[in-house]
XYZ file of C-alpha atoms in Angstrom:
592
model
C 13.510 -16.782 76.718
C 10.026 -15.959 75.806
C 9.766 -12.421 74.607
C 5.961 -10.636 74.919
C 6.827 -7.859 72.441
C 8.408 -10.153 69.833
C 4.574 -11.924 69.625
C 3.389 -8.559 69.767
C 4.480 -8.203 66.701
C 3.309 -11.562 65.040
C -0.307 -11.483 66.759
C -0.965 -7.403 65.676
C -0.473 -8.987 61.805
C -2.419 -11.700 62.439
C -5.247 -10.288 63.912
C -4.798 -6.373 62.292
C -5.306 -5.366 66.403
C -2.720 -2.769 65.675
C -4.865 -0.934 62.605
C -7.608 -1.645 64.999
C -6.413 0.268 67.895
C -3.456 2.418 66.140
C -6.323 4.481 64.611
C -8.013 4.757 67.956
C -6.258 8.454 69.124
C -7.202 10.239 71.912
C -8.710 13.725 70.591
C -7.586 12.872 67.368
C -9.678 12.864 64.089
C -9.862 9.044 62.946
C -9.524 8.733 59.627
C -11.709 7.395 57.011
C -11.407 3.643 56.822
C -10.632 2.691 60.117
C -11.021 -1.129 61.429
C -13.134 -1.784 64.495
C -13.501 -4.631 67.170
C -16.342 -6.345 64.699
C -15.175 -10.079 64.523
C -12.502 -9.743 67.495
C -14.936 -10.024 70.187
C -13.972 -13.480 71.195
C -10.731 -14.779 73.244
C -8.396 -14.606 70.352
C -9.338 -10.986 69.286
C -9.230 -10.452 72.762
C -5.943 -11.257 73.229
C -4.507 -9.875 70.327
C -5.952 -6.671 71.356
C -4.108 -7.481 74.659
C -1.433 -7.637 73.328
C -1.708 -4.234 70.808
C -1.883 -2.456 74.308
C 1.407 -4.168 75.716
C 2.647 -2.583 72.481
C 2.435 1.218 73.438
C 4.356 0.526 76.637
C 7.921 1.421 75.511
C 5.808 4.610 73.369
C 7.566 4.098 70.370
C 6.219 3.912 66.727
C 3.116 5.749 66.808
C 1.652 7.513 63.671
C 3.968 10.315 62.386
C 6.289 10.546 64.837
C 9.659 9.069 66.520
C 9.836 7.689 69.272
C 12.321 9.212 71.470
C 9.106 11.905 71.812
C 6.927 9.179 73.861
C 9.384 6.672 74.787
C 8.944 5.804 78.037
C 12.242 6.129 79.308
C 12.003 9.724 79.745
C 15.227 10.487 78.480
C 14.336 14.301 77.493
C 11.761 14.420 79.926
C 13.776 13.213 82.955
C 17.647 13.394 82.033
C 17.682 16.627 79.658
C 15.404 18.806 81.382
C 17.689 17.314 84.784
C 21.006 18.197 85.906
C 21.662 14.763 85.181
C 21.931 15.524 81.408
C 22.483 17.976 78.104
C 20.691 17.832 75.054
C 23.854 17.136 73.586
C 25.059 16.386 69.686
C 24.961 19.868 68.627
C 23.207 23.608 68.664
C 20.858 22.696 65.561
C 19.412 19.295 66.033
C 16.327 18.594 67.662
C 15.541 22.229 68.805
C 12.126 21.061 70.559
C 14.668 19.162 73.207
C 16.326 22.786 73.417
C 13.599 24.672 74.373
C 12.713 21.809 77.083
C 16.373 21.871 78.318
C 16.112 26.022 78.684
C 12.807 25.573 80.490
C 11.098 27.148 78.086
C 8.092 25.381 77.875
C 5.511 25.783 75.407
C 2.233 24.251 74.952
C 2.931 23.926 70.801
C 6.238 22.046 71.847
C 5.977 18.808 69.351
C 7.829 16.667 71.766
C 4.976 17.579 74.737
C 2.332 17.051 72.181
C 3.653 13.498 71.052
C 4.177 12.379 74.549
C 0.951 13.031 75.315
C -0.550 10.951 72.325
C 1.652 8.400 73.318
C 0.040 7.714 76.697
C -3.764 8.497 76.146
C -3.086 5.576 72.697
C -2.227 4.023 75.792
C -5.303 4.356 77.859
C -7.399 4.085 74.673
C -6.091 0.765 73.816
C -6.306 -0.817 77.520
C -9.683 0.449 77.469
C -10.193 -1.107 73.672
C -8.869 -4.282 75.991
C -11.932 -4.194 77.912
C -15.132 -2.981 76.413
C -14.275 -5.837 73.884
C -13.746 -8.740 76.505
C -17.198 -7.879 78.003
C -18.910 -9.072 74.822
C -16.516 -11.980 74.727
C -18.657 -15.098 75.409
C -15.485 -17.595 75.138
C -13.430 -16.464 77.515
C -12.959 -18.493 80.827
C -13.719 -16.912 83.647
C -10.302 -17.003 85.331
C -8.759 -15.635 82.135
C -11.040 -13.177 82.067
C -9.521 -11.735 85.580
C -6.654 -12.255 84.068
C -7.316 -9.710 81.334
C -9.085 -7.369 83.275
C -6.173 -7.108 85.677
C -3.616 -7.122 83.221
C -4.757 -4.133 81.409
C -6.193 -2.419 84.517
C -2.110 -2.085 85.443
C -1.878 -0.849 82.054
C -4.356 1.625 82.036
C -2.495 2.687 85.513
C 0.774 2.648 83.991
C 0.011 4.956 81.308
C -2.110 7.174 83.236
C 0.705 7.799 85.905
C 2.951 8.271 82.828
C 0.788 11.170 82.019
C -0.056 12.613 85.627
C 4.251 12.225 86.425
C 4.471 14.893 83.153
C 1.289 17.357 83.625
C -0.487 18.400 86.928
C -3.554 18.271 85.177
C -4.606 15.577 82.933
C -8.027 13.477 82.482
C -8.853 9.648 83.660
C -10.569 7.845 81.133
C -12.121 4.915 82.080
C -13.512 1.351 79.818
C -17.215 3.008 81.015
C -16.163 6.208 79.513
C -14.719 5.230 76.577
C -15.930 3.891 73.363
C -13.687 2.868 70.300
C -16.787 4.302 67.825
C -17.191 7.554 69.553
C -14.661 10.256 69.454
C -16.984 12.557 71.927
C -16.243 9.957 74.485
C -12.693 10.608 74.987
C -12.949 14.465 75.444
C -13.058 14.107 79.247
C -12.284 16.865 81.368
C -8.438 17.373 83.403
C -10.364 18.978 86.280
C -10.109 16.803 89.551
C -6.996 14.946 90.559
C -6.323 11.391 88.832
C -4.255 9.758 91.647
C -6.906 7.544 93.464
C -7.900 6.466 89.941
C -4.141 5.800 89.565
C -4.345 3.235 92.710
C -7.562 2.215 92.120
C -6.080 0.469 88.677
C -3.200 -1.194 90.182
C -4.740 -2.166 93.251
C -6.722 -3.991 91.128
C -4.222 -5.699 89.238
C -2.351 -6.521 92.357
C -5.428 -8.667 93.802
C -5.805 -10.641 91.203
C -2.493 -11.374 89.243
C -0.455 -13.894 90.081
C 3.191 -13.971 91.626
C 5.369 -15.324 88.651
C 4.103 -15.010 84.613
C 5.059 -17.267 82.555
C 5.777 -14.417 79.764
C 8.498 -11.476 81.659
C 7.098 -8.959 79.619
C 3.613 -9.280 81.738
C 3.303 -7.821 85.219
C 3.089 -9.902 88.017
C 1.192 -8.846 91.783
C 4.899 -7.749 92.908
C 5.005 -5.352 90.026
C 1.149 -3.449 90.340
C 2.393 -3.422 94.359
C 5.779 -2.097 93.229
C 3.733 0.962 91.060
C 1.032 1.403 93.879
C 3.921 1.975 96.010
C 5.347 4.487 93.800
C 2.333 6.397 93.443
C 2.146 7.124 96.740
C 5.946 8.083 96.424
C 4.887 10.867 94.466
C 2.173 11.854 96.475
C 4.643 11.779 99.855
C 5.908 15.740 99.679
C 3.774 18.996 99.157
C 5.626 19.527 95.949
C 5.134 23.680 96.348
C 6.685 23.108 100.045
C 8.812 19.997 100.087
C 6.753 19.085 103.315
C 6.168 15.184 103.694
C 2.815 13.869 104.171
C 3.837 10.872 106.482
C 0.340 9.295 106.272
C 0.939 8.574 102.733
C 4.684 7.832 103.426
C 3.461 5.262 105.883
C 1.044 3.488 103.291
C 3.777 3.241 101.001
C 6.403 1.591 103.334
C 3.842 -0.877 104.144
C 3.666 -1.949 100.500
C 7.607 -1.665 99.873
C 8.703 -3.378 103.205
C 6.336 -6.179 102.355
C 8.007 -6.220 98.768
C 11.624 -6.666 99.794
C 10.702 -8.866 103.138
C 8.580 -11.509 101.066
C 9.239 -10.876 97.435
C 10.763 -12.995 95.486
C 13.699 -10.319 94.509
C 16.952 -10.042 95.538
C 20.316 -7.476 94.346
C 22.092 -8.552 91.332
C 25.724 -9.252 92.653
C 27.132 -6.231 90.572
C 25.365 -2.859 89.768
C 25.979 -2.962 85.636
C 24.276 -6.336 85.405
C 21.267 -4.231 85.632
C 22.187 -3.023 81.740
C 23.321 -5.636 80.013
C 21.179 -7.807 77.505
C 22.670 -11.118 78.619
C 21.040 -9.986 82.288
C 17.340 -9.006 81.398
C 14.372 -10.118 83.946
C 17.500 -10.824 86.368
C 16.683 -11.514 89.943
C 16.247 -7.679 90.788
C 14.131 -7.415 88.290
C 10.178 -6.508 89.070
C 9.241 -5.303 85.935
C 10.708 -4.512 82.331
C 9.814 -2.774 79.465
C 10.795 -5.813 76.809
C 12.835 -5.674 73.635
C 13.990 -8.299 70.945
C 16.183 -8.161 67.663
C 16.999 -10.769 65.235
C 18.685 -10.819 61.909
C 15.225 -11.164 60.486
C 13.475 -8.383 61.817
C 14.048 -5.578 64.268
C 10.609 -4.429 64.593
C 10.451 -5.241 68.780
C 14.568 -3.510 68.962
C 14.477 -0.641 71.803
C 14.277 1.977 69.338
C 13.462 4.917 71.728
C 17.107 5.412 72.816
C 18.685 5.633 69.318
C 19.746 9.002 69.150
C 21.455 8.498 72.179
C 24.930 6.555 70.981
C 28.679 8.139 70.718
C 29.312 9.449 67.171
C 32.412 6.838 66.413
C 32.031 3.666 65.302
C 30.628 1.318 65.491
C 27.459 3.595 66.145
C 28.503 6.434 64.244
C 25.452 8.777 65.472
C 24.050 10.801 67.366
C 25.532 11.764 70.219
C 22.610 13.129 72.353
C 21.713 12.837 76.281
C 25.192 13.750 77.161
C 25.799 13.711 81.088
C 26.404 17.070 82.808
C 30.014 17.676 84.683
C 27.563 18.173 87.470
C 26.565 14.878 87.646
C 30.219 13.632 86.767
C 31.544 15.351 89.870
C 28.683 13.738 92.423
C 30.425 10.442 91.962
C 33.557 12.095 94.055
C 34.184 10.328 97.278
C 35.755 11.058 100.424
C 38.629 9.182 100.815
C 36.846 6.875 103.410
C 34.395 6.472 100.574
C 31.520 8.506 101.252
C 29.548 10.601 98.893
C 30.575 14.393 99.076
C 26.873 15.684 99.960
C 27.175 19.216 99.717
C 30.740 20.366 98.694
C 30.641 17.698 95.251
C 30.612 20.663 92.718
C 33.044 22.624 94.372
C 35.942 21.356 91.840
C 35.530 19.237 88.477
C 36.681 15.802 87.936
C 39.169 16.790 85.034
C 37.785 15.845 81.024
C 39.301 16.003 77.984
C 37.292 19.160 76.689
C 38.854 20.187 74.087
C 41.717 17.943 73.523
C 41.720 15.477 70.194
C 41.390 11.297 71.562
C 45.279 11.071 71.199
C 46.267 14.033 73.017
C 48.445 13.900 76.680
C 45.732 13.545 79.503
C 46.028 13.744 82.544
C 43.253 11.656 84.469
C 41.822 12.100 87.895
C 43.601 10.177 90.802
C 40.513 11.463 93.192
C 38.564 8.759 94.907
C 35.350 7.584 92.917
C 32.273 5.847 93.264
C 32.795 3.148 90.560
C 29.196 3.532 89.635
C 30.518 6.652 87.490
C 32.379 4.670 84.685
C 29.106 2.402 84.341
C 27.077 5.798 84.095
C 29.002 8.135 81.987
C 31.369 7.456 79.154
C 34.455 9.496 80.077
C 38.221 10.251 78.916
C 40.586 7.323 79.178
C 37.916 4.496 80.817
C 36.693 1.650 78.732
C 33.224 2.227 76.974
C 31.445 -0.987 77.630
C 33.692 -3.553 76.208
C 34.373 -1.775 73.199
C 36.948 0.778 72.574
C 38.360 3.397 74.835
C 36.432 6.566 74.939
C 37.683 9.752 74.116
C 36.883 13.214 72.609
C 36.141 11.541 68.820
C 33.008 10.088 70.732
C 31.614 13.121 70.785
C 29.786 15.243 68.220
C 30.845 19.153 69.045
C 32.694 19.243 72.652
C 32.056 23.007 72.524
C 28.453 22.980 72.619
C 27.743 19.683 75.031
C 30.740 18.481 76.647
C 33.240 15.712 76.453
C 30.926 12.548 78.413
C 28.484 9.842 76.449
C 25.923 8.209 78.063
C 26.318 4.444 78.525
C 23.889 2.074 80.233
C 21.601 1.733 77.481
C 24.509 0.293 75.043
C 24.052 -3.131 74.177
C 27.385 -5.008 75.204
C 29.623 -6.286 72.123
C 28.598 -9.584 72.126
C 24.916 -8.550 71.714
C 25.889 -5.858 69.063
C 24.980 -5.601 65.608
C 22.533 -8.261 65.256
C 20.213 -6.359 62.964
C 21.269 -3.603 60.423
C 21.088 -0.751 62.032
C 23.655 -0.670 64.359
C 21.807 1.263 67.475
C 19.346 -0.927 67.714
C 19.516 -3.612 70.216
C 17.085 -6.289 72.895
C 18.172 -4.507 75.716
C 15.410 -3.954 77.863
C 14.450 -0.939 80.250
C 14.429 -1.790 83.906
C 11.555 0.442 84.780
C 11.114 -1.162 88.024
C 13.605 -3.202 89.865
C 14.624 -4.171 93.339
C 16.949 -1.338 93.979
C 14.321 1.158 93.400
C 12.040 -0.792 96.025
C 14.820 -0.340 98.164
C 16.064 3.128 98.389
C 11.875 4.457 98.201
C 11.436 2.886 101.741
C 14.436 4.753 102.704
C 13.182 7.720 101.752
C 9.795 6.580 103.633
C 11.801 5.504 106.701
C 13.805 8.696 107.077
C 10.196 11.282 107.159
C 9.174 8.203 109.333
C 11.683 9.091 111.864
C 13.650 5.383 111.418
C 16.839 6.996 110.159
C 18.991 3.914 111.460
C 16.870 1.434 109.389
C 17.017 3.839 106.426
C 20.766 3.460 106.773
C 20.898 0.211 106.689
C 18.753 0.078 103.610
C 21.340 2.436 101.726
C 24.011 0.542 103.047
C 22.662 -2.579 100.847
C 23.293 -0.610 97.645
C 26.230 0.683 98.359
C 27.591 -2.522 99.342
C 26.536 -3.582 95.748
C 28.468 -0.755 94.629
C 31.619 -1.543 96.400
C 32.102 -5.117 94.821
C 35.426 -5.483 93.055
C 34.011 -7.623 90.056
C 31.896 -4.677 88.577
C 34.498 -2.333 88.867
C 35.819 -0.662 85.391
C 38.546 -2.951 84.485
C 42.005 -0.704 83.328
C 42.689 -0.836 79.517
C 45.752 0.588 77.874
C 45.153 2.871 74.241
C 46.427 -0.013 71.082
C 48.308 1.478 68.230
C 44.797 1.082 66.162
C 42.022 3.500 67.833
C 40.261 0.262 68.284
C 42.189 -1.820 69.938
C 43.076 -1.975 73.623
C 44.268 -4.693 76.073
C 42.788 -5.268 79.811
C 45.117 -4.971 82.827
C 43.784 -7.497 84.680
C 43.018 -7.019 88.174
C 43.708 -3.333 87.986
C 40.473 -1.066 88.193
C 40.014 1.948 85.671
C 39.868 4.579 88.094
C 40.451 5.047 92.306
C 37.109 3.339 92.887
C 36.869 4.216 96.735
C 33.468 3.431 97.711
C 32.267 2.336 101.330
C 29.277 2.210 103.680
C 28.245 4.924 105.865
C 29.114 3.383 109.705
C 26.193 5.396 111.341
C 24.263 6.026 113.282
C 22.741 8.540 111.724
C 21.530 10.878 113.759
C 20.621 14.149 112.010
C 17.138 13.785 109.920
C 18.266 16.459 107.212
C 21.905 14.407 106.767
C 19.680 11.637 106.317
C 17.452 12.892 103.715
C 20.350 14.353 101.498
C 22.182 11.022 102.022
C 19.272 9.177 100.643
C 18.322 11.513 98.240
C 22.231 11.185 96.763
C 22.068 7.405 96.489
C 18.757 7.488 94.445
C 21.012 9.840 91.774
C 23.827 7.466 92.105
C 22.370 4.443 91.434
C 19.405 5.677 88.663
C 21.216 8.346 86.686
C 20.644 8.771 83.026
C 18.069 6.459 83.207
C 14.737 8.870 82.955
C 13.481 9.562 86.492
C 15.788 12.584 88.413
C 13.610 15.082 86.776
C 10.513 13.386 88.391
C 12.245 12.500 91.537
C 13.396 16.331 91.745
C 9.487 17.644 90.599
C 7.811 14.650 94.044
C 10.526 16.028 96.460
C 9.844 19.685 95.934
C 12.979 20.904 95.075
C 13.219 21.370 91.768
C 13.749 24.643 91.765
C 16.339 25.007 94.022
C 18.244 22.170 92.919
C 17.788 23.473 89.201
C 19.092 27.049 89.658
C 22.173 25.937 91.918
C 22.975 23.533 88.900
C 22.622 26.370 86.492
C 24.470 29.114 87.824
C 27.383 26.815 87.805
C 26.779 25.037 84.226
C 26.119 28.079 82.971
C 29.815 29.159 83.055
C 30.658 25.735 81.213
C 27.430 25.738 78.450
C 27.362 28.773 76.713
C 23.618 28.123 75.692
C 22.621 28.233 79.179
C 23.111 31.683 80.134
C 20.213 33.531 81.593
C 18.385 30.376 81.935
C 16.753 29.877 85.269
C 14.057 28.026 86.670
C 10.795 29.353 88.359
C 9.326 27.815 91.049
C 5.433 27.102 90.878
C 5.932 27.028 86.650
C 8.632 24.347 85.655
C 7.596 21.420 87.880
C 4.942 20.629 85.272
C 4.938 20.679 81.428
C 2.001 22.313 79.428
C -0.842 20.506 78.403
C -0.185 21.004 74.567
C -2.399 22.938 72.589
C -3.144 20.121 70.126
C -5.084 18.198 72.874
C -6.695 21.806 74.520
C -8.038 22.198 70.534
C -9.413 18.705 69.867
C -11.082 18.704 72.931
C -14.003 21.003 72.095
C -17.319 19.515 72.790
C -20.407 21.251 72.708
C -18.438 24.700 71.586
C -16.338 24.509 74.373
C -13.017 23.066 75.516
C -12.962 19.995 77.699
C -9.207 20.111 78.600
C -7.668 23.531 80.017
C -4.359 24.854 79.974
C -2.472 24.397 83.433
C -2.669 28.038 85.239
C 1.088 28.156 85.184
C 0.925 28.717 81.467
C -1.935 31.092 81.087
């Protein structure tokens, strides 16, 4: 399989595109010495430039800092500052996650700050992309649409990226923007950026074709699939939670046409959609590409490698650990059916506290077997490899006794380079299922609550297939060692779809809203999906008041509505900004 960020990699040291653009930061002081596009203005500098902008899509490995602070999985920015997700590992590491995680959000935060350079290298790059190609003589025309559309989606990518995180950040266009100019990037955050947003990947949807040759490259599904979820986020009066079904019905007109005539279809079993031996499967619209070989690592999905159990064979660092919260939505009726409203009422029992050999009693309660692909817990095989238990964890006391799970490479795809969290499994930023429960949401403001039904009913009839449940293991005298009971599931998987009609337009709208956490947990986006529904803050302080009483760290931690659905534009950009004695970027008003 052709990989695009493995020749990343080769064509940025051919070509030196990545000193090129690298240097190119958005209000950032380039240093002395800096490359520019002089001898790349032709279709293989092009391309190579291309190709440095594909690069910054996964937001890892910029200047001076890690990547888990861009990464564009959003694990701190979408799990920990969730109630999907703790910090995790313990009280002392990475304090600039515990701040986010306490909602106290500060404009100096380092994390905030590196996110933001992450995305705007972004923009600058795509841009880079092309004010070059325009003085490209070589370059055929229909490549040149190509390009243009190509890193038009990229420029929308990042840009959304940015606008999901702040309420108020700038659009910075290729007639903007100049690579020799610093000035030109100090554009003001004052007017809303999501028609530019759809302007880019309307664009790109015009013009690029339905299947690319490389997966890493978007194809017109994928810009549709992104225009569509623009307009996701622009469907509820985030202060209200009021729907705007005009631009509800624009996006079900892009997402029905998506899973009516795409080419796409639901992976037979929900955990093939996290498993390197299943990357750019058939639900898959667009991924965020990663290799590894013995040779080099330098394309590995670094951005989630804080996030593995402390035991071997990971041995660090046990952050993003899953909430009991979200643990106890998996309950089900024992017809099956997600417990909507009474889920946190009682905990699904964990080992808190107890050592990995200790008696345990496990939970005999139905479950949605999309838990035990979801959450590493007490007694359930962890991916293939050992059985998981309290030694997985770094300091119970502080974050709890669950691991995160579906970014773990399987076994067989394990330790191919020498660190042993890195791995080629890719992020499924957009896939089929996502497609699928948006125009549910759409359908139910819409007033078609029995089609929205039926929608849910595909995933959860996904769900509910016997080959993807958790098999049963038994403990081996060795800590490692374990044998399968075959054909005996891990847990009381009891898991059904709902038999309708559905009648009741708020029932609806929870049920919906619980599937999306279901079937995307701990995979970056119920913080954002939480911030577009307008309900943040209710949602936020009902999860505290009860975590509270299990996380010591969160007492007298609340959320405030009209101040927490946003982050702070940091101070860094606010203060390299100033043109002509003044500011171009301002602080958001929530933070003044």
């Amino acid at each position: 399989m052709k990989n695009t960020y493995f020749k990343i990699a080769a064509a940025t040291l051919v070509l030196g595109v990545s000193t090129t653009s690298c240097q190119e930061e958005f209000l950032e002081t380039i240093p002395q010495g800096q490359f520019s596009t002089v001898g790349l203005e032709n279709a293989q500098g092009v391309e190579g430039i291309l190709l440095g902008a594909y690069a910054m899509i996964d937001g890892y490995g910029l200047d001076g800092q890690s990547g888990w602070n861009g990464t564009i999985d959003n694990w701190v920015y979408g799990g920990v500052v969730s109630d999907d997700a703790y910090k995790g590992t313990d009280a002392g590491d990475q304090p600039e996650q515990s701040f986010l995680e306490a909602f106290d959000f500060q404009p100096t935060n380092l994390h905030l700050r590196n996110k933001w350079r992450a995305v705007y290298k972004g923009v600058a790059r795509t841009n880079d992309v092309l004010n070059t190609l325009k003085e490209a003589e070589d370059v055929t025309d229909a490549r040149r649409a190509q390009i243009i559309a190509e890193a038009r989606f990229l420029r929308g990518f990042f840009h959304m990226e940015a606008r999901k995180m702040w309420e108020r950040v700038p659009y910075i266009d290729d007639e903007t923007f100049e690579l020799s100019d610093l000035e030109s990037s100090k554009v003001p955050n004052d007017s809303e950026i999501w028609p530019d947003i759809e302007a880019d990947f309307q664009a790109a949807m015009n013009v690029l074709p339905e299947v690319q040759s490389d997966p890493g490259r978007p194809t017109k599904w994928a810009a549709q699939a992104f225009l569509a979820k623009s307009k996701m986020f622009q469907g509820w009066d985030q202060s209200t939670g009021e729907a705007n079904t005009a631009v509800l019905q624009e996006a079900k007109t892009l997402l029905e046409d998506i899973v009516v005539n795409g080419p796409f279809s639901l992976t037979a079993t929900f955990q093939e959609n996290f498993l390197v031996g299943r990357r750019n499967n058939e639900e898959s619209i667009f991924e965020i590409q990663f290799s590894i070989s013995s040779a080099t690592t330098a394309a590995a999905n670094e951005g989630t490698t804080l996030n593995y159990p402390y035991t071997d064979p990971w041995g660090c660092c046990g952050f993003y650990q899953p909430t009991q919260n979200l643990v106890n939505a998996y309950k089900t009726t024992a017809n099956g059916l997600p417990l909507l409203d009474t889920f946190n009422e009682v905990d699904v029992p964990n080992d808190q506290g107890l050592a990995w050999d200790d008696p345990f009693d496990p939970y005999d309660g139905p479950l949605d077997p999309r838990l035990d692909h979801t959450v590493g817990r007490r007694d359930i095989l962890y991916k293939g490899y050992k059985i998981h238990g309290s030694d997985f964890i770094r300091d119970q006391s502080y974050a709890g006794p669950y691991s995160p799970i579906k970014h773990v490479a399987e076994p067989e795809f394990f330790g191919i380079g020498a660190n042993p969290r890195l791995s080629a499994n890719n992020y499924r930023i957009m896939r089929l299922g996502m497609v699928i429960l948006w125009l549910a949401e759409a359908e139910v403001e819409l007033g078609n609550l029995e089609r929205a039904r039926e929608l849910v009913n595909l995933i959860r009839t996904r769900a509910a297939n016997p080959d993807g449940f958790v098999p049963r293991a038994i403990q081996g005298a060795e800590r490692n060692d374990f044998t399968i009971v075959e054909g005996e599931p891990a847990a009381n998987y009891v898991i059904s779809t709902y038999p309708g009609p559905w009648t009741d337009q708020d029932q609806a709208r929870k049920a919906v809203r619980m599937e999306t956490r279901l079937e995307f947990a701990m995979e970056g986006h119920r913080f954002f999906d939480l911030q577009r529904w307008g309900i943040a803050a209710e949602t936020m302080n009902e999860y505290l008041e009860e975590e509270m009483t299990k996380r010591t760290y969160l007492e007298g931690v609340s959320f405030e509505k009209g101040v927490h659905e946003f982050f702070p534009v940091p101070l860094e950009a606010i203060e390299r900004s100033f043109k002509d004695g003044a500011p171009t970027l301002t602080q958001d008003p929530a933070f003044q």
